[in-house]
Structures are given as structure tokens and as C-alpha cells.
GROMACS .gro file of C-alpha atoms in nm:
model
  446
    1UNK     CA    1  10.126   4.398  11.102
    2UNK     CA    2   9.840   4.145  11.051
    3UNK     CA    3   9.467   4.225  11.030
    4UNK     CA    4   9.137   4.037  11.040
    5UNK     CA    5   8.878   4.046  10.766
    6UNK     CA    6   8.713   4.367  10.891
    7UNK     CA    7   8.929   4.658  10.994
    8UNK     CA    8   8.839   4.832  11.317
    9UNK     CA    9   8.735   5.202  11.328
   10UNK     CA   10   9.044   5.420  11.372
   11UNK     CA   11   9.139   5.786  11.366
   12UNK     CA   12   9.436   5.966  11.214
   13UNK     CA   13   9.416   6.245  11.473
   14UNK     CA   14   9.699   6.273  11.726
   15UNK     CA   15   9.554   6.173  12.064
   16UNK     CA   16   9.615   6.292  12.416
   17UNK     CA   17   9.558   6.112  12.744
   18UNK     CA   18   9.232   6.282  12.843
   19UNK     CA   19   9.014   5.972  12.785
   20UNK     CA   20   9.257   5.692  12.885
   21UNK     CA   21   9.100   5.636  13.231
   22UNK     CA   22   8.750   5.531  13.124
   23UNK     CA   23   8.859   5.165  13.078
   24UNK     CA   24   9.113   5.018  13.325
   25UNK     CA   25   9.330   4.717  13.238
   26UNK     CA   26   9.393   4.469  13.522
   27UNK     CA   27   9.659   4.200  13.585
   28UNK     CA   28   9.887   4.308  13.304
   29UNK     CA   29  10.220   4.116  13.317
   30UNK     CA   30  10.558   4.274  13.259
   31UNK     CA   31  10.627   4.015  12.989
   32UNK     CA   32  10.442   3.734  12.811
   33UNK     CA   33  10.601   3.409  12.687
   34UNK     CA   34  10.611   3.393  12.303
   35UNK     CA   35  10.408   3.113  12.141
   36UNK     CA   36  10.121   3.125  12.395
   37UNK     CA   37   9.781   3.295  12.402
   38UNK     CA   38   9.749   3.618  12.598
   39UNK     CA   39   9.438   3.704  12.802
   40UNK     CA   40   9.365   4.072  12.856
   41UNK     CA   41   9.155   4.167  13.160
   42UNK     CA   42   8.986   4.510  13.173
   43UNK     CA   43   8.716   4.691  13.372
   44UNK     CA   44   8.458   4.950  13.265
   45UNK     CA   45   8.427   5.257  13.483
   46UNK     CA   46   8.091   5.370  13.623
   47UNK     CA   47   7.977   5.607  13.349
   48UNK     CA   48   8.136   5.439  13.047
   49UNK     CA   49   7.898   5.255  12.809
   50UNK     CA   50   8.057   5.014  12.557
   51UNK     CA   51   7.930   4.992  12.200
   52UNK     CA   52   7.922   4.721  11.932
   53UNK     CA   53   8.222   4.841  11.730
   54UNK     CA   54   8.459   4.890  12.028
   55UNK     CA   55   8.786   4.696  12.011
   56UNK     CA   56   9.111   4.628  12.204
   57UNK     CA   57   9.439   4.652  12.019
   58UNK     CA   58   9.805   4.581  12.092
   59UNK     CA   59  10.013   4.890  12.018
   60UNK     CA   60  10.390   4.933  12.017
   61UNK     CA   61  10.496   5.189  12.276
   62UNK     CA   62  10.541   5.528  12.112
   63UNK     CA   63  10.233   5.506  11.889
   64UNK     CA   64  10.069   5.834  11.783
   65UNK     CA   65   9.737   5.736  11.624
   66UNK     CA   66   9.500   5.440  11.655
   67UNK     CA   67   9.592   5.330  11.303
   68UNK     CA   68   9.930   5.205  11.433
   69UNK     CA   69   9.787   4.893  11.604
   70UNK     CA   70   9.969   4.560  11.562
   71UNK     CA   71   9.666   4.335  11.610
   72UNK     CA   72   9.318   4.372  11.767
   73UNK     CA   73   9.015   4.185  11.901
   74UNK     CA   74   8.650   4.294  11.906
   75UNK     CA   75   8.498   4.367  12.247
   76UNK     CA   76   8.215   4.144  12.371
   77UNK     CA   77   7.923   4.353  12.497
   78UNK     CA   78   7.789   4.253  12.840
   79UNK     CA   79   7.421   4.165  12.867
   80UNK     CA   80   7.351   4.376  13.177
   81UNK     CA   81   7.576   4.674  13.241
   82UNK     CA   82   7.420   4.736  13.582
   83UNK     CA   83   7.554   4.402  13.706
   84UNK     CA   84   7.885   4.436  13.885
   85UNK     CA   85   8.028   4.125  13.718
   86UNK     CA   86   7.945   4.270  13.378
   87UNK     CA   87   8.202   4.546  13.430
   88UNK     CA   88   8.485   4.287  13.460
   89UNK     CA   89   8.562   4.175  13.105
   90UNK     CA   90   8.839   3.989  12.923
   91UNK     CA   91   8.949   3.914  12.570
   92UNK     CA   92   9.200   3.653  12.447
   93UNK     CA   93   9.465   3.714  12.181
   94UNK     CA   94   9.581   3.403  11.990
   95UNK     CA   95   9.955   3.334  11.983
   96UNK     CA   96   9.962   3.332  11.605
   97UNK     CA   97   9.875   3.704  11.589
   98UNK     CA   98  10.109   3.824  11.867
   99UNK     CA   99  10.435   4.013  11.801
  100UNK     CA  100  10.757   3.809  11.767
  101UNK     CA  101  11.006   4.074  11.876
  102UNK     CA  102  11.098   4.193  12.227
  103UNK     CA  103  10.976   4.551  12.187
  104UNK     CA  104  10.751   4.711  12.450
  105UNK     CA  105  10.377   4.695  12.377
  106UNK     CA  106  10.057   4.792  12.559
  107UNK     CA  107   9.681   4.722  12.543
  108UNK     CA  108   9.454   5.006  12.428
  109UNK     CA  109   9.072   5.016  12.438
  110UNK     CA  110   8.937   5.203  12.131
  111UNK     CA  111   8.566   5.287  12.085
  112UNK     CA  112   8.378   5.281  11.755
  113UNK     CA  113   8.463   5.650  11.695
  114UNK     CA  114   8.837   5.570  11.694
  115UNK     CA  115   8.896   5.734  12.036
  116UNK     CA  116   9.118   5.563  12.297
  117UNK     CA  117   8.928   5.510  12.623
  118UNK     CA  118   9.196   5.318  12.818
  119UNK     CA  119   9.566   5.209  12.800
  120UNK     CA  120   9.765   4.950  12.998
  121UNK     CA  121  10.120   4.957  13.129
  122UNK     CA  122  10.392   4.850  12.883
  123UNK     CA  123  10.491   4.480  12.852
  124UNK     CA  124  10.718   4.257  12.641
  125UNK     CA  125  10.701   3.922  12.466
  126UNK     CA  126  11.008   3.720  12.580
  127UNK     CA  127  11.090   3.383  12.749
  128UNK     CA  128  11.054   3.352  13.127
  129UNK     CA  129  11.421   3.256  13.184
  130UNK     CA  130  11.558   3.520  12.962
  131UNK     CA  131  11.698   3.706  13.263
  132UNK     CA  132  11.936   3.409  13.339
  133UNK     CA  133  12.090   3.412  12.993
  134UNK     CA  134  12.433   3.566  12.983
  135UNK     CA  135  12.420   3.866  12.764
  136UNK     CA  136  12.739   4.025  12.644
  137UNK     CA  137  12.684   4.387  12.571
  138UNK     CA  138  12.907   4.682  12.536
  139UNK     CA  139  12.915   4.966  12.784
  140UNK     CA  140  12.747   5.193  12.534
  141UNK     CA  141  12.454   4.954  12.494
  142UNK     CA  142  12.422   4.925  12.872
  143UNK     CA  143  12.409   5.299  12.912
  144UNK     CA  144  12.159   5.321  12.628
  145UNK     CA  145  11.939   5.056  12.793
  146UNK     CA  146  11.965   5.229  13.130
  147UNK     CA  147  11.874   5.560  12.970
  148UNK     CA  148  11.581   5.392  12.796
  149UNK     CA  149  11.471   5.237  13.126
  150UNK     CA  150  11.489   5.575  13.296
  151UNK     CA  151  11.278   5.726  13.022
  152UNK     CA  152  11.030   5.440  13.053
  153UNK     CA  153  11.015   5.483  13.430
  154UNK     CA  154  10.965   5.853  13.392
  155UNK     CA  155  10.698   5.798  13.128
  156UNK     CA  156  10.535   5.535  13.351
  157UNK     CA  157  10.526   5.782  13.641
  158UNK     CA  158  10.382   6.048  13.413
  159UNK     CA  159  10.120   5.802  13.298
  160UNK     CA  160  10.030   5.717  13.657
  161UNK     CA  161  10.003   6.083  13.749
  162UNK     CA  162   9.806   6.142  13.435
  163UNK     CA  163   9.583   5.845  13.520
  164UNK     CA  164   9.506   5.990  13.866
  165UNK     CA  165   9.439   6.328  13.716
  166UNK     CA  166   9.228   6.175  13.444
  167UNK     CA  167   9.027   5.975  13.695
  168UNK     CA  168   8.953   6.292  13.888
  169UNK     CA  169   8.878   6.473  13.567
  170UNK     CA  170   8.663   6.181  13.462
  171UNK     CA  171   8.455   6.203  13.782
  172UNK     CA  172   8.413   6.577  13.726
  173UNK     CA  173   8.323   6.519  13.366
  174UNK     CA  174   8.075   6.248  13.464
  175UNK     CA  175   7.905   6.489  13.704
  176UNK     CA  176   7.904   6.753  13.435
  177UNK     CA  177   7.777   6.494  13.188
  178UNK     CA  178   7.492   6.410  13.425
  179UNK     CA  179   7.407   6.779  13.449
  180UNK     CA  180   7.430   6.813  13.071
  181UNK     CA  181   7.204   6.512  13.031
  182UNK     CA  182   6.945   6.674  13.256
  183UNK     CA  183   6.976   6.994  13.058
  184UNK     CA  184   6.951   6.789  12.740
  185UNK     CA  185   6.629   6.627  12.862
  186UNK     CA  186   6.492   6.972  12.945
  187UNK     CA  187   6.597   7.099  12.603
  188UNK     CA  188   6.444   6.794  12.437
  189UNK     CA  189   6.116   6.863  12.618
  190UNK     CA  190   6.129   7.227  12.507
  191UNK     CA  191   6.225   7.112  12.159
  192UNK     CA  192   5.919   6.885  12.140
  193UNK     CA  193   5.696   7.173  12.243
  194UNK     CA  194   5.863   7.396  11.986
  195UNK     CA  195   5.821   7.127  11.722
  196UNK     CA  196   5.450   7.107  11.804
  197UNK     CA  197   5.423   7.484  11.780
  198UNK     CA  198   5.618   7.481  11.453
  199UNK     CA  199   5.388   7.211  11.319
  200UNK     CA  200   5.080   7.407  11.422
  201UNK     CA  201   5.226   7.724  11.270
  202UNK     CA  202   5.313   7.531  10.955
  203UNK     CA  203   4.957   7.396  10.930
  204UNK     CA  204   4.824   7.747  10.990
  205UNK     CA  205   5.052   7.888  10.719
  206UNK     CA  206   4.946   7.613  10.479
  207UNK     CA  207   4.580   7.696  10.547
  208UNK     CA  208   4.655   8.067  10.496
  209UNK     CA  209   4.838   7.983  10.174
  210UNK     CA  210   4.540   7.788  10.044
  211UNK     CA  211   4.310   8.076  10.135
  212UNK     CA  212   4.543   8.323   9.963
  213UNK     CA  213   4.549   8.105   9.652
  214UNK     CA  214   4.168   8.094   9.650
  215UNK     CA  215   4.153   8.470   9.699
  216UNK     CA  216   4.406   8.512   9.418
  217UNK     CA  217   4.189   8.304   9.187
  218UNK     CA  218   3.883   8.506   9.288
  219UNK     CA  219   4.071   8.831   9.229
  220UNK     CA  220   4.183   8.708   8.888
  221UNK     CA  221   3.825   8.628   8.789
  222UNK     CA  222   3.709   8.962   8.929
  223UNK     CA  223   3.983   9.141   8.733
  224UNK     CA  224   3.861   8.973   8.416
  225UNK     CA  225   3.505   9.081   8.498
  226UNK     CA  226   3.625   9.432   8.573
  227UNK     CA  227   3.807   9.441   8.240
  228UNK     CA  228   3.484   9.347   8.064
  229UNK     CA  229   3.300   9.607   8.274
  230UNK     CA  230   3.557   9.875   8.179
  231UNK     CA  231   3.501   9.798   7.812
  232UNK     CA  232   3.128   9.830   7.866
  233UNK     CA  233   3.173  10.158   8.052
  234UNK     CA  234   3.393  10.294   7.774
  235UNK     CA  235   3.122  10.208   7.524
  236UNK     CA  236   2.866  10.373   7.750
  237UNK     CA  237   3.093  10.675   7.784
  238UNK     CA  238   3.108  10.722   7.410
  239UNK     CA  239   2.730  10.694   7.403
  240UNK     CA  240   2.704  10.951   7.683
  241UNK     CA  241   2.926  11.189   7.489
  242UNK     CA  242   2.679  11.179   7.204
  243UNK     CA  243   2.395  11.225   7.450
  244UNK     CA  244   2.571  11.526   7.602
  245UNK     CA  245   2.593  11.684   7.258
  246UNK     CA  246   2.222  11.625   7.224
  247UNK     CA  247   2.166  11.782   7.568
  248UNK     CA  248   2.358  12.095   7.465
  249UNK     CA  249   2.139  12.123   7.156
  250UNK     CA  250   1.836  12.057   7.375
  251UNK     CA  251   1.937  12.341   7.607
  252UNK     CA  252   1.936  12.581   7.313
  253UNK     CA  253   1.591  12.458   7.214
  254UNK     CA  254   1.474  12.506   7.571
  255UNK     CA  255   1.594  12.866   7.562
  256UNK     CA  256   1.381  12.931   7.258
  257UNK     CA  257   1.091  12.758   7.430
  258UNK     CA  258   1.134  12.983   7.732
  259UNK     CA  259   1.121  13.289   7.508
  260UNK     CA  260   0.804  13.159   7.351
  261UNK     CA  261   0.661  13.090   7.697
  262UNK     CA  262   0.738  13.449   7.795
  263UNK     CA  263   0.538  13.585   7.503
  264UNK     CA  264   0.254  13.347   7.580
  265UNK     CA  265   0.265  13.447   7.946
  266UNK     CA  266   0.220  13.812   7.839
  267UNK     CA  267  -0.088  13.720   7.640
  268UNK     CA  268  -0.214  13.514   7.930
  269UNK     CA  269  -0.161  13.807   8.165
  270UNK     CA  270  -0.370  14.036   7.938
  271UNK     CA  271  -0.641  13.773   7.929
  272UNK     CA  272  -0.643  13.726   8.304
  273UNK     CA  273  -0.673  14.100   8.370
  274UNK     CA  274  -1.017  14.095   8.208
  275UNK     CA  275  -1.149  13.874   8.485
  276UNK     CA  276  -1.304  14.080   8.765
  277UNK     CA  277  -1.356  13.840   9.050
  278UNK     CA  278  -1.019  13.674   9.016
  279UNK     CA  279  -0.832  13.988   8.912
  280UNK     CA  280  -0.637  14.033   9.232
  281UNK     CA  281  -0.556  13.664   9.279
  282UNK     CA  282  -0.474  13.622   8.911
  283UNK     CA  283  -0.234  13.916   8.931
  284UNK     CA  284  -0.060  13.748   9.221
  285UNK     CA  285  -0.050  13.425   9.020
  286UNK     CA  286   0.098  13.608   8.722
  287UNK     CA  287   0.361  13.768   8.945
  288UNK     CA  288   0.443  13.427   9.082
  289UNK     CA  289   0.463  13.291   8.729
  290UNK     CA  290   0.699  13.573   8.637
  291UNK     CA  291   0.907  13.495   8.941
  292UNK     CA  292   0.913  13.127   8.847
  293UNK     CA  293   1.000  13.222   8.494
  294UNK     CA  294   1.294  13.431   8.615
  295UNK     CA  295   1.403  13.145   8.840
  296UNK     CA  296   1.371  12.901   8.550
  297UNK     CA  297   1.576  13.129   8.326
  298UNK     CA  298   1.843  13.153   8.595
  299UNK     CA  299   1.838  12.778   8.636
  300UNK     CA  300   1.855  12.740   8.261
  301UNK     CA  301   2.158  12.968   8.246
  302UNK     CA  302   2.315  12.773   8.530
  303UNK     CA  303   2.243  12.451   8.345
  304UNK     CA  304   2.405  12.588   8.032
  305UNK     CA  305   2.714  12.689   8.232
  306UNK     CA  306   2.724  12.353   8.402
  307UNK     CA  307   2.686  12.175   8.068
  308UNK     CA  308   2.974  12.379   7.928
  309UNK     CA  309   3.189  12.291   8.231
  310UNK     CA  310   3.087  11.927   8.208
  311UNK     CA  311   3.176  11.916   7.838
  312UNK     CA  312   3.515  12.065   7.914
  313UNK     CA  313   3.576  11.820   8.199
  314UNK     CA  314   3.459  11.531   7.983
  315UNK     CA  315   3.715  11.612   7.713
  316UNK     CA  316   3.993  11.633   7.974
  317UNK     CA  317   3.913  11.322   8.177
  318UNK     CA  318   3.669  11.056   8.065
  319UNK     CA  319   3.664  10.905   8.411
  320UNK     CA  320   3.417  11.179   8.514
  321UNK     CA  321   3.138  10.970   8.369
  322UNK     CA  322   2.967  10.903   8.701
  323UNK     CA  323   2.953  11.272   8.789
  324UNK     CA  324   2.815  11.362   8.444
  325UNK     CA  325   2.555  11.085   8.475
  326UNK     CA  326   2.435  11.222   8.806
  327UNK     CA  327   2.427  11.575   8.658
  328UNK     CA  328   2.224  11.451   8.363
  329UNK     CA  329   1.972  11.284   8.589
  330UNK     CA  330   1.955  11.598   8.800
  331UNK     CA  331   1.876  11.799   8.486
  332UNK     CA  332   1.605  11.551   8.392
  333UNK     CA  333   1.462  11.576   8.744
  334UNK     CA  334   1.454  11.954   8.722
  335UNK     CA  335   1.286  11.935   8.380
  336UNK     CA  336   1.028  11.703   8.529
  337UNK     CA  337   0.982  11.945   8.814
  338UNK     CA  338   0.929  12.230   8.565
  339UNK     CA  339   0.679  12.019   8.376
  340UNK     CA  340   0.491  11.934   8.693
  341UNK     CA  341   0.501  12.294   8.803
  342UNK     CA  342   0.350  12.408   8.472
  343UNK     CA  343   0.087  12.137   8.502
  344UNK     CA  344   0.000  12.251   8.852
  345UNK     CA  345  -0.024  12.612   8.740
  346UNK     CA  346  -0.259  12.512   8.459
  347UNK     CA  347  -0.464  12.300   8.694
  348UNK     CA  348  -0.494  12.593   8.932
  349UNK     CA  349  -0.630  12.797   8.643
  350UNK     CA  350  -0.880  12.522   8.563
  351UNK     CA  351  -0.709  12.406   8.242
  352UNK     CA  352  -0.632  12.050   8.141
  353UNK     CA  353  -0.272  12.002   8.033
  354UNK     CA  354  -0.347  11.710   7.802
  355UNK     CA  355  -0.626  11.900   7.626
  356UNK     CA  356  -0.402  12.202   7.576
  357UNK     CA  357  -0.166  11.993   7.371
  358UNK     CA  358  -0.435  11.958   7.108
  359UNK     CA  359  -0.568  12.318   7.128
  360UNK     CA  360  -0.273  12.491   6.961
  361UNK     CA  361  -0.388  12.764   6.721
  362UNK     CA  362  -0.316  12.730   6.353
  363UNK     CA  363  -0.077  13.022   6.368
  364UNK     CA  364   0.136  12.838   6.624
  365UNK     CA  365   0.141  12.499   6.456
  366UNK     CA  366   0.397  12.619   6.207
  367UNK     CA  367   0.614  12.749   6.486
  368UNK     CA  368   0.590  12.414   6.664
  369UNK     CA  369   0.701  12.240   6.350
  370UNK     CA  370   0.995  12.471   6.325
  371UNK     CA  371   1.086  12.407   6.692
  372UNK     CA  372   1.081  12.031   6.738
  373UNK     CA  373   1.284  12.072   7.057
  374UNK     CA  374   0.972  12.197   7.249
  375UNK     CA  375   0.944  11.884   7.461
  376UNK     CA  376   0.629  11.967   7.660
  377UNK     CA  377   0.443  12.172   7.402
  378UNK     CA  378   0.292  12.512   7.472
  379UNK     CA  379   0.092  12.479   7.794
  380UNK     CA  380  -0.070  12.827   7.751
  381UNK     CA  381  -0.190  12.791   7.392
  382UNK     CA  382  -0.565  12.800   7.351
  383UNK     CA  383  -0.626  13.022   7.651
  384UNK     CA  384  -0.703  13.323   7.434
  385UNK     CA  385  -0.999  13.146   7.280
  386UNK     CA  386  -1.198  13.185   7.598
  387UNK     CA  387  -1.225  13.504   7.788
  388UNK     CA  388  -1.307  13.333   8.119
  389UNK     CA  389  -1.240  12.985   8.255
  390UNK     CA  390  -1.516  12.734   8.269
  391UNK     CA  391  -1.682  12.698   8.608
  392UNK     CA  392  -1.616  12.327   8.597
  393UNK     CA  393  -1.246  12.382   8.530
  394UNK     CA  394  -1.195  12.577   8.854
  395UNK     CA  395  -1.115  12.334   9.135
  396UNK     CA  396  -1.207  12.395   9.496
  397UNK     CA  397  -0.947  12.434   9.770
  398UNK     CA  398  -0.939  12.115   9.983
  399UNK     CA  399  -0.900  12.326  10.300
  400UNK     CA  400  -1.133  12.623  10.274
  401UNK     CA  401  -1.365  12.478  10.000
  402UNK     CA  402  -1.325  12.797   9.798
  403UNK     CA  403  -1.367  12.802   9.421
  404UNK     CA  404  -1.097  13.064   9.382
  405UNK     CA  405  -0.720  13.018   9.407
  406UNK     CA  406  -0.666  13.080   9.776
  407UNK     CA  407  -0.362  13.113   9.996
  408UNK     CA  408  -0.388  12.747  10.093
  409UNK     CA  409  -0.346  12.646   9.732
  410UNK     CA  410  -0.052  12.882   9.698
  411UNK     CA  411   0.111  12.735  10.012
  412UNK     CA  412   0.058  12.383   9.874
  413UNK     CA  413   0.236  12.489   9.554
  414UNK     CA  414   0.525  12.627   9.757
  415UNK     CA  415   0.551  12.302   9.956
  416UNK     CA  416   0.555  12.096   9.638
  417UNK     CA  417   0.820  12.326   9.490
  418UNK     CA  418   1.039  12.255   9.793
  419UNK     CA  419   1.026  11.879   9.732
  420UNK     CA  420   1.217  11.663   9.485
  421UNK     CA  421   1.026  11.379   9.315
  422UNK     CA  422   1.208  11.079   9.166
  423UNK     CA  423   1.114  11.056   8.793
  424UNK     CA  424   1.136  10.675   8.807
  425UNK     CA  425   0.969  10.561   9.130
  426UNK     CA  426   0.799  10.896   9.234
  427UNK     CA  427   0.974  10.890   9.569
  428UNK     CA  428   0.975  11.235   9.737
  429UNK     CA  429   1.287  11.392   9.888
  430UNK     CA  430   1.321  11.727  10.073
  431UNK     CA  431   1.494  12.000   9.872
  432UNK     CA  432   1.771  12.011  10.134
  433UNK     CA  433   1.864  11.649  10.047
  434UNK     CA  434   1.954  11.727   9.688
  435UNK     CA  435   2.268  11.507   9.686
  436UNK     CA  436   2.074  11.208   9.825
  437UNK     CA  437   1.808  11.264   9.557
  438UNK     CA  438   2.074  11.267   9.281
  439UNK     CA  439   2.236  10.948   9.416
  440UNK     CA  440   1.894  10.781   9.433
  441UNK     CA  441   1.816  10.869   9.071
  442UNK     CA  442   2.165  10.754   8.964
  443UNK     CA  443   2.105  10.413   9.124
  444UNK     CA  444   1.813  10.354   8.882
  445UNK     CA  445   2.056  10.370   8.588
  446UNK     CA  446   2.289  10.104   8.727
   0.00000   0.00000   0.00000
């Protein structure tokens, strides 16, 4: 078997006859004279499209795969397949490459995938007058030749039937191919749309990924800041623990101050009973002072209980810092309210709070030195020095223009007692909005 420089594409797969009708061989002789060139004529069917690596080979009858070719020639591609003359093609085999024996051969058209697309009828290479030569054969050889001829005739008939069936199948397959091509075009259109959607989704995902990366970086920086903030809060918490200890000690000092205030209020009550004109109103004022004192003692007891609970909660969970801070500010607000209330009571009695701080008797100065926790001093010290208030110290009521402490002044005190004043910005809140007041005061510490 002889080959050219480049081997054609073949396949080792056993082939059937399903594709043999796509290329039809024309004018195939029963035998060709040895020593001469052989021209092979073939025709492309309607739906077959030749390709650059297609080839036509000469195969010995009985071949199984396209690798069993004897010789081959490359197919010449037509310029215009739509032209009718372009479907009629031919290829010439040189005599040098043709077989030298008298076996049966056939032309086969093989595409560039190694698939057979057409096959011719069998033929031989022998002289033209070979039939006139006297051949002496035995009876057994004659019977063998006849049997071989019968098999060839039967195979030829099978090939013809197969060719008709394949042509019909080919037409059906061409129609189906046309339908598949239309479906393929539709699928390609859908595929393009899907590709566009996929591209858009991919761009959207990339944008989202960039945003997530930026957010991740921001969160990392915020986590670092929060870590620093946590360290600061822990330091503040330790400071607040010390302050809470001081507050507990301050509460004890305030209890002693309240006891001292009670004694001083008794002396003040005895002094006020000596006044005739203001006796009745002063008695009411003293009763109110006693009531306020009782309320203050109750509040003080509540504060002590709350401080005990807060200390216990602080030792169990240090994350309760915010609540303790608000409670501390609330206590400071109430202390300010008590201070203002005492100042108002002194002003109603015609006494100056600032001057009282410097009018402490000599007998009480030692006590003040022993009680440094008395934050506001003794507002009632120095009252015993005078038996009656100065006329200039008694203020007139802004409503009734009376020099005495009237009901209007008492109502004004009650209204002020029902309000909550911010110790930082002096903003006034109703007593019913206690939580809002505490949050407002807490915001000043942030």
C-alpha cells in the first residue's frame, strides 16, 4: 500500500452504510486496464457540503475501516456550491499508484472526520481482452468463483437496497437537519441573550464584590476603632468604680448632713414661732419643710439602696457602665434639685444663701471641719442671731404683691418641684419625663 507525503484523516471505528449516499459515484467501469490513469466521477447531493480535508480512496472490497485504503487523492473544493456544475466533480488517479492485482476494489469518499460519505460499485484492474483468454481451471475453482459471484451479486443488491434506503433516510435527515438548524439558530439567539444577561450579572456581581471589599475595609477600621474605644471604656469603668466608692461614702456623709439639718430645722421652727404676723404661714412652711425633709430622707434611703444594688451589679457585670452612669447623673440632678429647693426655701424666708455660708456660728465651725462631706454647707445657720427677718429680705409675691409668703408662692414652689432641670444646660423637663431627662444628662458626658 503506497501513500503520499501527508496521510489523510481516517478512523479506526467499524463503519456502517448510513452515510454512503451523500456522495454518488458516476460512470464507474466494471474493470480498468492496468497501466493507465483512472478518472473517478462523483456528484455531491443537495445538502452535503465538502470540506478542505475530504479525500477519495481506493479500497479493496471487504474493508472494515477507512485506514485500509490502498491509495487516495485529495478532493478539489468547488468555488460555488450553488452552481449545478459545481456538484459534478472528478479526480484522476495516476497509473503508478493503482493496484496491480485483479482483486475487486471500489471508490470511497471520506470526509475530514474520517467518515465515509459515499461508495461506488466494485471494479477490477485487468486487460480488456482478458475474457478471450483460455483459462484452465478445475471444477472446484469454478464453483468457488460462481459462489463468490453469487455473494458479490447478493452484496451488490443489498448495497443497492441500502442505497435507496439511505437516500430516503438522507432526505429525512436533511429535513430534520434543516429543522435542527432552525432550532439551533433560535437557541443561538437565546444563548446570546443569556450571555448578555450573564455578562450583566457578572458585572453586577463584580461591582457588589468591590462594594463588599470596601465595606470590609471600613468594618476592619471600625473594629480597630471600637477596640480602642473598648480600652478607653474599660479605663473609664475602673475610674467609675472608684467614683462609685466615693459616692457611697458621700451618701453616708449626706445622711449625717440630713441629721444636722433636722436639728437646725427644729431650731428654725422655734425661731419662726416667735413671729406673730407670719406665724400661721411660717407654721405651714415648717410643715412643708418637714414633709420635704421626710421625702428627702426617703429618697436618700432609696438612693442608698440603689447604690448598694448598683455596686452589686457592677461587681457581677462591668458592662452595666451605661446604666450606672445614668444613675449617677440622676443622683447629681436630684442633689441639684435639693440644693435649689433649699435655696428657694431660704429665699422665701428672705435669707441669702451665699451670705449664710459665711454666717456659721463658731460652735458649728468645728462640726463643719469634722464633716467635710457637707457639700452645700448649713443653709439654716445664722438664723438664730436675728429674731425676725429683715424687711428688705422678704420678697413680694409677683402675683398678689404681698410681702408675706402667700399661696401663689407656695404653688410656684410646687410647680418648680415638679420639674427637672438639667445641671449642665439648665433645660427644664416635666417630672413625668424622668427617663428622657436622664438620657439628656447622660448625653452631656459622651
